[in-house]
mmCIF file of C-alpha atoms in Angstrom:
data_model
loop_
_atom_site.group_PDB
_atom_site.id
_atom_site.type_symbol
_atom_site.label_atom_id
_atom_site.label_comp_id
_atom_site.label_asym_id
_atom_site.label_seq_id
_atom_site.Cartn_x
_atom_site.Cartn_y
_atom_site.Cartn_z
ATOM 1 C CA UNK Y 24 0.000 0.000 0.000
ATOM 2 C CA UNK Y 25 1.536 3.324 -0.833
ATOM 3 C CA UNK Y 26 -0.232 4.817 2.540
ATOM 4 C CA UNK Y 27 2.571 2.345 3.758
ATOM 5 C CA UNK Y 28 5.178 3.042 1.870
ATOM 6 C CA UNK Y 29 4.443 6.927 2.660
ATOM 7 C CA UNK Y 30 4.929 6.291 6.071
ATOM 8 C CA UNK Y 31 8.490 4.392 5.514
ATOM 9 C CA UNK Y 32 9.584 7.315 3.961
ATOM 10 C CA UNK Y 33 8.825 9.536 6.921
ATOM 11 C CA UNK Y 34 10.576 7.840 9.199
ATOM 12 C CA UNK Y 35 13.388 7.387 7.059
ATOM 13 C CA UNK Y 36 14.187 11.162 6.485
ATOM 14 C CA UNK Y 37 13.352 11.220 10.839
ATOM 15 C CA UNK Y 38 16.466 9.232 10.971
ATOM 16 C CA UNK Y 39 18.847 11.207 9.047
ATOM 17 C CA UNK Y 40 19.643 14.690 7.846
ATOM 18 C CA UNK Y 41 19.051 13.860 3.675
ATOM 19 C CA UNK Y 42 18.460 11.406 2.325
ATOM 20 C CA UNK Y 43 18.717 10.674 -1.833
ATOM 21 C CA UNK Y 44 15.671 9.463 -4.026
ATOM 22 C CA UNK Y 45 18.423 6.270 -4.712
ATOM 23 C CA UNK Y 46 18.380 5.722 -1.191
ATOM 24 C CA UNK Y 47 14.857 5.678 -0.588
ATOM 25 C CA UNK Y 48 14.137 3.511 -3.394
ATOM 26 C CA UNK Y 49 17.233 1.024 -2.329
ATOM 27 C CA UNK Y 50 15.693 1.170 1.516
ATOM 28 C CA UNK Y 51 12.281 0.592 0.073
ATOM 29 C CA UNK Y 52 12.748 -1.840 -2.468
ATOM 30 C CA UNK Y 53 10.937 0.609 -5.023
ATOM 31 C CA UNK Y 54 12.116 2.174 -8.113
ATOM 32 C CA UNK Y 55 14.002 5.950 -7.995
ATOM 33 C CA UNK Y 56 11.137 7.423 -9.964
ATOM 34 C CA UNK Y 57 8.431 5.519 -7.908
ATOM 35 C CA UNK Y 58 10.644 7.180 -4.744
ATOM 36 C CA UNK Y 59 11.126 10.832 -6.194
ATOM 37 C CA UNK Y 60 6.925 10.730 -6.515
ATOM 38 C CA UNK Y 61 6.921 9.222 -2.982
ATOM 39 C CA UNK Y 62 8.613 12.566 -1.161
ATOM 40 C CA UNK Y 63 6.678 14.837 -3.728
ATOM 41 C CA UNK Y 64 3.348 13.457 -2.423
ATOM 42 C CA UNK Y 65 4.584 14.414 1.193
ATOM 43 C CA UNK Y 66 5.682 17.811 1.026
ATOM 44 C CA UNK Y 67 2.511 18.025 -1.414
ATOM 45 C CA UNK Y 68 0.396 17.127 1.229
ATOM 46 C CA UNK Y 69 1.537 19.852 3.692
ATOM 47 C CA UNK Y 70 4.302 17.677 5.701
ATOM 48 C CA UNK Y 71 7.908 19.702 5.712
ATOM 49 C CA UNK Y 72 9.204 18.051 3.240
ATOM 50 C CA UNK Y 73 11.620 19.995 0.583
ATOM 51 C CA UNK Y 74 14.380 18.872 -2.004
ATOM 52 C CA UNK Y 75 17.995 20.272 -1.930
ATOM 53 C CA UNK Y 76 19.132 21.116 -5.525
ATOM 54 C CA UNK Y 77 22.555 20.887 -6.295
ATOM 55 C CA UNK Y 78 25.459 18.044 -6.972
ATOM 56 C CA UNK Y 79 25.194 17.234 -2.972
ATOM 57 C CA UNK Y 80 21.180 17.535 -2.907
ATOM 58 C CA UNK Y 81 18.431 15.513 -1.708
ATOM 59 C CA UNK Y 82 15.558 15.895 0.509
ATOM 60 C CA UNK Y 83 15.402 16.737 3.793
ATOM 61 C CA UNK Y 84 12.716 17.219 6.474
ATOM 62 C CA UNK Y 85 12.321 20.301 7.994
ATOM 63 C CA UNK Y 86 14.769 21.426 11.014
ATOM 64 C CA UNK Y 87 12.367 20.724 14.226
ATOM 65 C CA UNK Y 88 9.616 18.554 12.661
ATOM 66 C CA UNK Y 89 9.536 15.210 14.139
ATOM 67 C CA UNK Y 90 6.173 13.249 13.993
ATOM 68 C CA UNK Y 91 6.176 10.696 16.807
ATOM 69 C CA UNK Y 92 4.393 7.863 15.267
ATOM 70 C CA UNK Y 93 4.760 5.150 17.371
ATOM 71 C CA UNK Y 94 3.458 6.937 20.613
ATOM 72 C CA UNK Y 95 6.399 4.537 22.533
ATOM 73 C CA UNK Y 96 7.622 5.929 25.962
ATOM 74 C CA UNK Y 97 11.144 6.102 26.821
ATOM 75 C CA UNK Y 98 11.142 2.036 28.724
ATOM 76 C CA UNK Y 99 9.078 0.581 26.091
ATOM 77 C CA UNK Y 100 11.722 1.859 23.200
ATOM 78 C CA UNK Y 101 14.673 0.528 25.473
ATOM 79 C CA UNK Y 102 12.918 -3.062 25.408
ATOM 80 C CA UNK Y 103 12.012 -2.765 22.166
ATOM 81 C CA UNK Y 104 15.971 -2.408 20.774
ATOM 82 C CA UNK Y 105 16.637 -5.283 23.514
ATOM 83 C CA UNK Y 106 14.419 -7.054 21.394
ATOM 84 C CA UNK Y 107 16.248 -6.478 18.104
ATOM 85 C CA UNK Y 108 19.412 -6.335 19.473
ATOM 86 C CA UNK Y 109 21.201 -10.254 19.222
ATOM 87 C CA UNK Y 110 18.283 -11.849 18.867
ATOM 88 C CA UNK Y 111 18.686 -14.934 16.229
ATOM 89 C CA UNK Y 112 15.004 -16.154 17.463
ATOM 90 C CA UNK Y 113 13.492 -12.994 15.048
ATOM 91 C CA UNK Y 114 12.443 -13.878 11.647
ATOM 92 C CA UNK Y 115 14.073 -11.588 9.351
ATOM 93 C CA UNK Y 116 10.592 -9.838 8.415
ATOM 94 C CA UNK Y 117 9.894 -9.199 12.201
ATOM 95 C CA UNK Y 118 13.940 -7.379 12.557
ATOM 96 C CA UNK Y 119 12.896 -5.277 9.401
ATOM 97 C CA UNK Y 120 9.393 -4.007 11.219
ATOM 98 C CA UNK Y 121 11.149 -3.590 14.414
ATOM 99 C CA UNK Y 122 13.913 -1.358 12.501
ATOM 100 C CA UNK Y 123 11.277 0.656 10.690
ATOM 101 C CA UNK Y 124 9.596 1.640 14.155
ATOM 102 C CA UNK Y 125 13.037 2.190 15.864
ATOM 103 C CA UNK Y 126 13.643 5.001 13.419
ATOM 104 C CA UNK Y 127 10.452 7.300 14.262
ATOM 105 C CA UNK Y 128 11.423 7.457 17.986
ATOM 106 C CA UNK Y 129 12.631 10.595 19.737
ATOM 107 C CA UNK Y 130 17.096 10.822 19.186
ATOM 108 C CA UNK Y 131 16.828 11.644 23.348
ATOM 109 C CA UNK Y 132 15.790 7.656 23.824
ATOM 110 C CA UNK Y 133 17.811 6.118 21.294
ATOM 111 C CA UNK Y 134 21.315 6.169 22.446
ATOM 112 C CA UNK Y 135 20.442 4.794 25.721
ATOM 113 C CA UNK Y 136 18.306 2.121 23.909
ATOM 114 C CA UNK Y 137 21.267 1.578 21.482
ATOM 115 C CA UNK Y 138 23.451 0.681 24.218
ATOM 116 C CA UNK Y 139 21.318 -1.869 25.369
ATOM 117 C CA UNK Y 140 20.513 -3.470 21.893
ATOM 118 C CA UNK Y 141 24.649 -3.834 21.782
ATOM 119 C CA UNK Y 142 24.767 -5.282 25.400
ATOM 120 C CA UNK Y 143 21.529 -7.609 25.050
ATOM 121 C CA UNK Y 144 22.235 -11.460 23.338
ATOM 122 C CA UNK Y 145 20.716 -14.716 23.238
ATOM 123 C CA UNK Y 146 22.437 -17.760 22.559
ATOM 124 C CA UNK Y 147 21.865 -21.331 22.252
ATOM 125 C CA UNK Y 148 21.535 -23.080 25.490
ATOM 126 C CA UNK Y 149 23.508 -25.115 27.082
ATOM 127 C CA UNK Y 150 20.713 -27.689 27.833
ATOM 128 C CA UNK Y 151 17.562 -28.627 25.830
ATOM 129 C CA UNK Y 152 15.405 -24.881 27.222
ATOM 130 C CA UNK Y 153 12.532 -23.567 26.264
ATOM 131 C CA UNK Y 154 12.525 -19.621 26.427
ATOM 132 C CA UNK Y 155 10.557 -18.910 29.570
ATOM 133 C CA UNK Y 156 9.656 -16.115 31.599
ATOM 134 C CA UNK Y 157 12.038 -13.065 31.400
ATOM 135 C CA UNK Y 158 13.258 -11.966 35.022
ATOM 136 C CA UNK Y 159 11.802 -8.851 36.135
ATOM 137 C CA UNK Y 160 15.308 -8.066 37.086
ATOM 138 C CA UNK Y 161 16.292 -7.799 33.733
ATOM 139 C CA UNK Y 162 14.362 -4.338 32.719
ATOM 140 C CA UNK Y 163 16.181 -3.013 36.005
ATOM 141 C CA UNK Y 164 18.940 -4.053 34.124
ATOM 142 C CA UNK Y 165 18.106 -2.522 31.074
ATOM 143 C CA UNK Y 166 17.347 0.472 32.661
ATOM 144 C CA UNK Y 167 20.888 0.879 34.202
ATOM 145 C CA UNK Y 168 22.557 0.442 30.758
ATOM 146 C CA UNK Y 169 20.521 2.631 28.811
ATOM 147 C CA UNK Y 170 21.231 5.384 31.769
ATOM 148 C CA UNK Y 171 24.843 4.453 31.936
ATOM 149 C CA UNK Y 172 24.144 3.708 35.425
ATOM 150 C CA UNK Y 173 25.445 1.151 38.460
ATOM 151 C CA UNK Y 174 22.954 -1.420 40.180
ATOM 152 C CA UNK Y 175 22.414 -2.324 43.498
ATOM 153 C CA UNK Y 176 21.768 -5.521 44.670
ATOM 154 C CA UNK Y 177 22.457 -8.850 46.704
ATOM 155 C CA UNK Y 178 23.046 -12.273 45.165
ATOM 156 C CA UNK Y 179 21.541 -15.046 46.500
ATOM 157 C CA UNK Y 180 21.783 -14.347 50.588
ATOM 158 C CA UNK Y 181 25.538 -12.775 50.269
ATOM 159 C CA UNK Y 182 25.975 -8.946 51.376
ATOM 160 C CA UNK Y 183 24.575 -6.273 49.160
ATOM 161 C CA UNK Y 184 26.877 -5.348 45.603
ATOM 162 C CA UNK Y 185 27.429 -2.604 43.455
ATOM 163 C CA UNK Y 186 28.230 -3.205 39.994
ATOM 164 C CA UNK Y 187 28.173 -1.819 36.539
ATOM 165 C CA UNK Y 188 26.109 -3.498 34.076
ATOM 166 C CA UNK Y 189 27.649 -4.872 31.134
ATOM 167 C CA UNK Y 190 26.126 -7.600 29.232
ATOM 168 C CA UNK Y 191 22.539 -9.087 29.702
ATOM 169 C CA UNK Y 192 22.275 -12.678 27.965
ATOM 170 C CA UNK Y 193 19.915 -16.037 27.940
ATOM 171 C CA UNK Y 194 21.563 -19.415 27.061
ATOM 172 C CA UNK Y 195 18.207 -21.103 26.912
ATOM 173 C CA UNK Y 196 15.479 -20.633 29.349
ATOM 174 C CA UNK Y 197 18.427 -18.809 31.827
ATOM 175 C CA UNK Y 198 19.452 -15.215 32.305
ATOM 176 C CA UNK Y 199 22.867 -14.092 32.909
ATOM 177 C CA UNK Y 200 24.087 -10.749 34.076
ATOM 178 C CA UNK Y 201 28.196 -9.786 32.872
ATOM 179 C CA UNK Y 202 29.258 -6.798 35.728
ATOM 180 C CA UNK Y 203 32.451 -5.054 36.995
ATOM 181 C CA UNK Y 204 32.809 -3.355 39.584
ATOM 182 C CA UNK Y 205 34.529 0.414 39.756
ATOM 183 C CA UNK Y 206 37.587 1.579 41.275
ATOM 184 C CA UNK Y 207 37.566 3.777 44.032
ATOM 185 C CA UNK Y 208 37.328 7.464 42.852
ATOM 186 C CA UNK Y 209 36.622 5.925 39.328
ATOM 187 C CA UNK Y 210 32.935 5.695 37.182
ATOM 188 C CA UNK Y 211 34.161 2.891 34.767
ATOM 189 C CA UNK Y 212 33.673 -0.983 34.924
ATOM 190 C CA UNK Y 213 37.026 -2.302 35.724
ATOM 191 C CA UNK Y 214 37.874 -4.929 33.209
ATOM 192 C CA UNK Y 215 40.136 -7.283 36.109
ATOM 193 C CA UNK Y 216 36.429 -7.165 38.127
ATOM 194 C CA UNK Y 217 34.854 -8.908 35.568
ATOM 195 C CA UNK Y 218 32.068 -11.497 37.143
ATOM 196 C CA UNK Y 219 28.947 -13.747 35.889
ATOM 197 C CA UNK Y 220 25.820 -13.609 37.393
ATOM 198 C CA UNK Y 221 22.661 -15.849 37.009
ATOM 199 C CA UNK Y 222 19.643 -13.293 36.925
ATOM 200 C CA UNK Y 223 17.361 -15.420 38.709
ATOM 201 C CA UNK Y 224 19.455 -15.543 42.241
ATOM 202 C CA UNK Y 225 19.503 -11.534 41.732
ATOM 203 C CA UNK Y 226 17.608 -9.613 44.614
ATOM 204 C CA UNK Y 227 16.844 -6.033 45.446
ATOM 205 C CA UNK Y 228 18.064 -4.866 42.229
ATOM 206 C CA UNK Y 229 17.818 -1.319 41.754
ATOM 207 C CA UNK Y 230 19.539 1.264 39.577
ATOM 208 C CA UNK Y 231 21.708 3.741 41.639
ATOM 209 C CA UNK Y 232 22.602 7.265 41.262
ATOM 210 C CA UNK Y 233 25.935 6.833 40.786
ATOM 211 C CA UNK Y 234 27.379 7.175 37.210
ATOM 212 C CA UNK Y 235 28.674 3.882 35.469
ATOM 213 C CA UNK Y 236 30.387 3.527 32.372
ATOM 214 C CA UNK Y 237 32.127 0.565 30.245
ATOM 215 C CA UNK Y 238 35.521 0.490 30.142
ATOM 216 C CA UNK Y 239 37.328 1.570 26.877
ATOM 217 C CA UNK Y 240 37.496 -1.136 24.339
ATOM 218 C CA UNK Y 241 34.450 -2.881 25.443
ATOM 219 C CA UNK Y 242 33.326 -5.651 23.143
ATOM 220 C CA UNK Y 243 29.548 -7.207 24.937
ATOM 221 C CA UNK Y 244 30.184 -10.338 22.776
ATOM 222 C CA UNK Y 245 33.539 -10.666 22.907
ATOM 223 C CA UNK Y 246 33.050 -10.281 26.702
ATOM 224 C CA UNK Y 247 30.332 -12.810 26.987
ATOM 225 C CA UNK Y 248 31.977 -15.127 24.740
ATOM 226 C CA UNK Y 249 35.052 -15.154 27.433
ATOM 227 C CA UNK Y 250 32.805 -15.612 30.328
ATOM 228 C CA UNK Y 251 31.384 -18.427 28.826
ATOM 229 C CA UNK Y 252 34.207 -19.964 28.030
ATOM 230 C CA UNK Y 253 35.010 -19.710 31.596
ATOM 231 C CA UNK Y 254 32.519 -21.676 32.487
ATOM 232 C CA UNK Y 255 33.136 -24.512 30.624
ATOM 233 C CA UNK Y 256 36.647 -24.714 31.678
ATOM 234 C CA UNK Y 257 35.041 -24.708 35.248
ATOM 235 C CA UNK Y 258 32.959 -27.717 34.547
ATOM 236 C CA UNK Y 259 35.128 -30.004 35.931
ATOM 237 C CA UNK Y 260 36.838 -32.627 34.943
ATOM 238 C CA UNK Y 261 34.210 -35.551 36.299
ATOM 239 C CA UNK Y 262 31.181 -36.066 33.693
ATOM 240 C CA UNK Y 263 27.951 -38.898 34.125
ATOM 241 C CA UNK Y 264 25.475 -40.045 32.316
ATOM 242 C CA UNK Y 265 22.092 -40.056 33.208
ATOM 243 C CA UNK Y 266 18.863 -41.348 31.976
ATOM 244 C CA UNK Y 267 16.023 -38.610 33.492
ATOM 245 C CA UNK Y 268 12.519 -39.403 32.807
ATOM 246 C CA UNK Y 269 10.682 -36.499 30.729
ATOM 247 C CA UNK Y 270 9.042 -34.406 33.943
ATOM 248 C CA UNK Y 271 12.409 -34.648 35.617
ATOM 249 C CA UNK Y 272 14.108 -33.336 32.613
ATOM 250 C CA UNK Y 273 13.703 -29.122 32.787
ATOM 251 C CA UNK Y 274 14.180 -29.525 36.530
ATOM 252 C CA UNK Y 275 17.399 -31.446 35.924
ATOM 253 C CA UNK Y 276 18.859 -28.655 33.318
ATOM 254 C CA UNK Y 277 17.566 -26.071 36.003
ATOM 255 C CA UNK Y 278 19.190 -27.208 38.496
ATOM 256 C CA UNK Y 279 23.134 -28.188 37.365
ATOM 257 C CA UNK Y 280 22.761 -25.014 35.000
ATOM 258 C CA UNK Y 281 25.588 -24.783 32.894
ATOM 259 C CA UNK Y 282 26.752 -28.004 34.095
ATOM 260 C CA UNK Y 283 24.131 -30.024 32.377
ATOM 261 C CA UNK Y 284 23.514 -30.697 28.695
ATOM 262 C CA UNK Y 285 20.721 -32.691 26.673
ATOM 263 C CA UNK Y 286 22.122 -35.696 24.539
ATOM 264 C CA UNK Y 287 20.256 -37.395 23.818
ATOM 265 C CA UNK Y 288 16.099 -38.605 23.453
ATOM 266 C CA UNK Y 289 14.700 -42.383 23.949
ATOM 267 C CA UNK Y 290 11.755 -43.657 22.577
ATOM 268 C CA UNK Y 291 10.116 -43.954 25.748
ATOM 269 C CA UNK Y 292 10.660 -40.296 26.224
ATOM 270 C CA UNK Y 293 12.974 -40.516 28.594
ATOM 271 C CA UNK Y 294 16.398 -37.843 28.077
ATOM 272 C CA UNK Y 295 19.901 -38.949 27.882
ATOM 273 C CA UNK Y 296 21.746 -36.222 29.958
ATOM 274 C CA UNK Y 297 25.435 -35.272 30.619
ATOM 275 C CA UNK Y 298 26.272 -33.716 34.158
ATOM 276 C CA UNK Y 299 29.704 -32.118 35.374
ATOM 277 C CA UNK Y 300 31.512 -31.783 38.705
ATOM 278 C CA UNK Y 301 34.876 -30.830 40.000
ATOM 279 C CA UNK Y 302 34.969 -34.511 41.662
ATOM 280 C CA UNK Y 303 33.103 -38.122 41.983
ATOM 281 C CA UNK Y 304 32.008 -37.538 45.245
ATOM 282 C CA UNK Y 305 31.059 -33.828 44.406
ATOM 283 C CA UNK Y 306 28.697 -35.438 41.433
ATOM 284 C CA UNK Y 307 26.970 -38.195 43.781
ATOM 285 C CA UNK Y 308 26.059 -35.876 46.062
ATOM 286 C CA UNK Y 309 24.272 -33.317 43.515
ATOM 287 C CA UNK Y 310 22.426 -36.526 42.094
ATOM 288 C CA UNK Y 311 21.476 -38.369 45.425
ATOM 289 C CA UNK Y 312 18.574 -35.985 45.419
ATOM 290 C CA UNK Y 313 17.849 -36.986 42.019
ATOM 291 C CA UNK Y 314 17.383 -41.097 42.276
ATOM 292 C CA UNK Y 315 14.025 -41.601 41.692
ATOM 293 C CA UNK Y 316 13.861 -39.856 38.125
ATOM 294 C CA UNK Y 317 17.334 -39.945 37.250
ATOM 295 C CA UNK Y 318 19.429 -43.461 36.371
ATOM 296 C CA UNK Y 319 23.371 -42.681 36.719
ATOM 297 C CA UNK Y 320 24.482 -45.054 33.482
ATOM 298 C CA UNK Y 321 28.479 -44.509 33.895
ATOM 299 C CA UNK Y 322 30.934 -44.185 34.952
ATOM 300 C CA UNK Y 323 31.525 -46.559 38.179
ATOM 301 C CA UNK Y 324 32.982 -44.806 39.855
ATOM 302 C CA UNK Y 325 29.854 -42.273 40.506
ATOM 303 C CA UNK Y 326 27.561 -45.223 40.747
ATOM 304 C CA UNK Y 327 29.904 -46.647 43.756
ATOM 305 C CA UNK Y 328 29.875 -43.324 45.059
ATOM 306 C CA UNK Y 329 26.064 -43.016 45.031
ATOM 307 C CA UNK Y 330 25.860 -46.585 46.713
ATOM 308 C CA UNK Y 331 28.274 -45.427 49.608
ATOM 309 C CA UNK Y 332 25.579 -42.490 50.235
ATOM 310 C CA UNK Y 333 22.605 -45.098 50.164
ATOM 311 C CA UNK Y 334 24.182 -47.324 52.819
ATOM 312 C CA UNK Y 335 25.229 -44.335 54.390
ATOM 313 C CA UNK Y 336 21.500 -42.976 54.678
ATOM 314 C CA UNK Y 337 20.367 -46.522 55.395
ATOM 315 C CA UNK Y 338 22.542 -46.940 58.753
ATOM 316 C CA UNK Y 339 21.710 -43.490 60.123
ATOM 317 C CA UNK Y 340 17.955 -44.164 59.410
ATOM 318 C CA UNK Y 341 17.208 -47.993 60.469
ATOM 319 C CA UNK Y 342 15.790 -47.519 63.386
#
């Protein structure tokens, strides 16, 4: 519809200072003469519109005359570049309506929102996830990037923490939070305080006064893709394999986190799942709990440790 197509244009010339007939028609997928009649029918129908003549000419919208069309207040355009920003789970039709909305909101909200597109990512999980709920936690988050702000907050029952925001990212159905802390008399993350954070032990989280800015050099995927190599190194070096019946199975990947992984489906529905710990005994004692929906297949060594726990349990309770 060229009601549309009108309104693509608009936004376009919102978003920068001129723009050529050749690059509305390559942005619009029209031809230059079906363009050129495009902005003529705008400033034709009484909207600011007017060409530059000249070898360095084009069209431009009138100094001051911004048309708001989306109606989107400052939080809801900061989610909405989250959404865009690293998100592989878009269809490419979906990123292109996203990016056509983006451009009609007010300059004051995007750079914030910018920042957080950059520092928002989603990659594939670790275990077999679902997407679930999105932590409230995380639009605090948001919010503090976006403002170039610290957060406040404590982490699971540990003393309250101040850190600057850097990267917000899901493996899965999980949120994870990349912060730094600042050095005294200082208002940028330092690099050496690098730490991970699982969103969903976050508490009290609330943005702070206090200014906080990423430290020069920054890279949020370069970052993340460190941190989660860290991870994996920290694994450990003792892996079983289970067999977890199907209602035990999103628990299961809940509960060992990173340290879990999906490999593998039976016909009986049943999952074949790997599990890591820094030791054998470490590893029996995580799956103890786990006994009645979880079969430990190999190695051994965990089973014999498992078996030590059962008699274990068995003396203290006879009586």
């Amino acid at each position: 519809m060229r009601a549309d197509r009108l309104i693509q244009v608009l936004l376009l010339l919102q978003s920068r200072p001129q723009v050529t007939a050749a690059e509305v028609a390559a942005e619009l997928e029209v031809s230059i003469p079906t363009a050129r009649r495009d902005l003529e029918a705008l400033s034709s129908a009484g909207i600011p519109v007017y060409p530059v003549r000249g070898r360095n000419g084009g069209w431009r919208l009138l100094d001051g005359a911004r048309t708001n069309l989306t109606g989107l207040t400052e939080p809801e355009v900061t989610a909405l570049f989250a959404l865009l920003g690293s998100n592989e789970a878009l269809p490419p039709a979906a990123t292109r309506a996203i990016a056509k909305l983006v451009r009609s909101v007010p300059s004051t909200f995007r750079s914030g929102a910018e920042r957080v597109a950059t520092a928002t990512i989603r990659s594939a999980a670790w275990g077999h996830l679902e997407p679930g709920k999105v932590p409230d936690s995380v639009t605090v988050l948001h919010h503090a990037i976006a403002t170039q702000r610290r957060i406040s907050f404590t982490y699971r029952v540990g003393a309250p923490r101040e850190v600057v925001p850097l990267v917000v990212a899901s493996k899965g159905g999980i949120w994870y939070l990349v912060g730094a802390r600042v050095l005294d008399g200082k208002d940028t993350a330092d690099p050496a305080s690098l730490r991970l954070f699982r969103v969903d032990r976050i508490r009290d989280a609330e943005v702070t006064a206090d200014r906080g800015y990423v430290f020069e050099g920054f890279d949020a995927a370069a970052v993340w893709d460190a941190m989660t190599d860290h991870v994996e190194a920290l694994r450990g070096s003792v892996q079983a394999a289970l067999l977890v019946d199907a209602a035990a199975v999103r628990p299961l990947l809940q509960a060992f986190g990173v340290h879990a992984a999906v490999t593998g489906e039976q016909p009986d529905g049943r999952s074949l799942i790997t599990v890591r710990a820094h030791s054998v005994t470490g590893l029996a004692e995580q799956l103890v709990g786990w006994t009645s929906a979880a079969q430990v297949l190999e190695p051994a060594e965990v089973r014999t440790a498992l078996a030590a726990i059962g008699r274990r349990i068995i003396d203290t309770y006879r009586d």
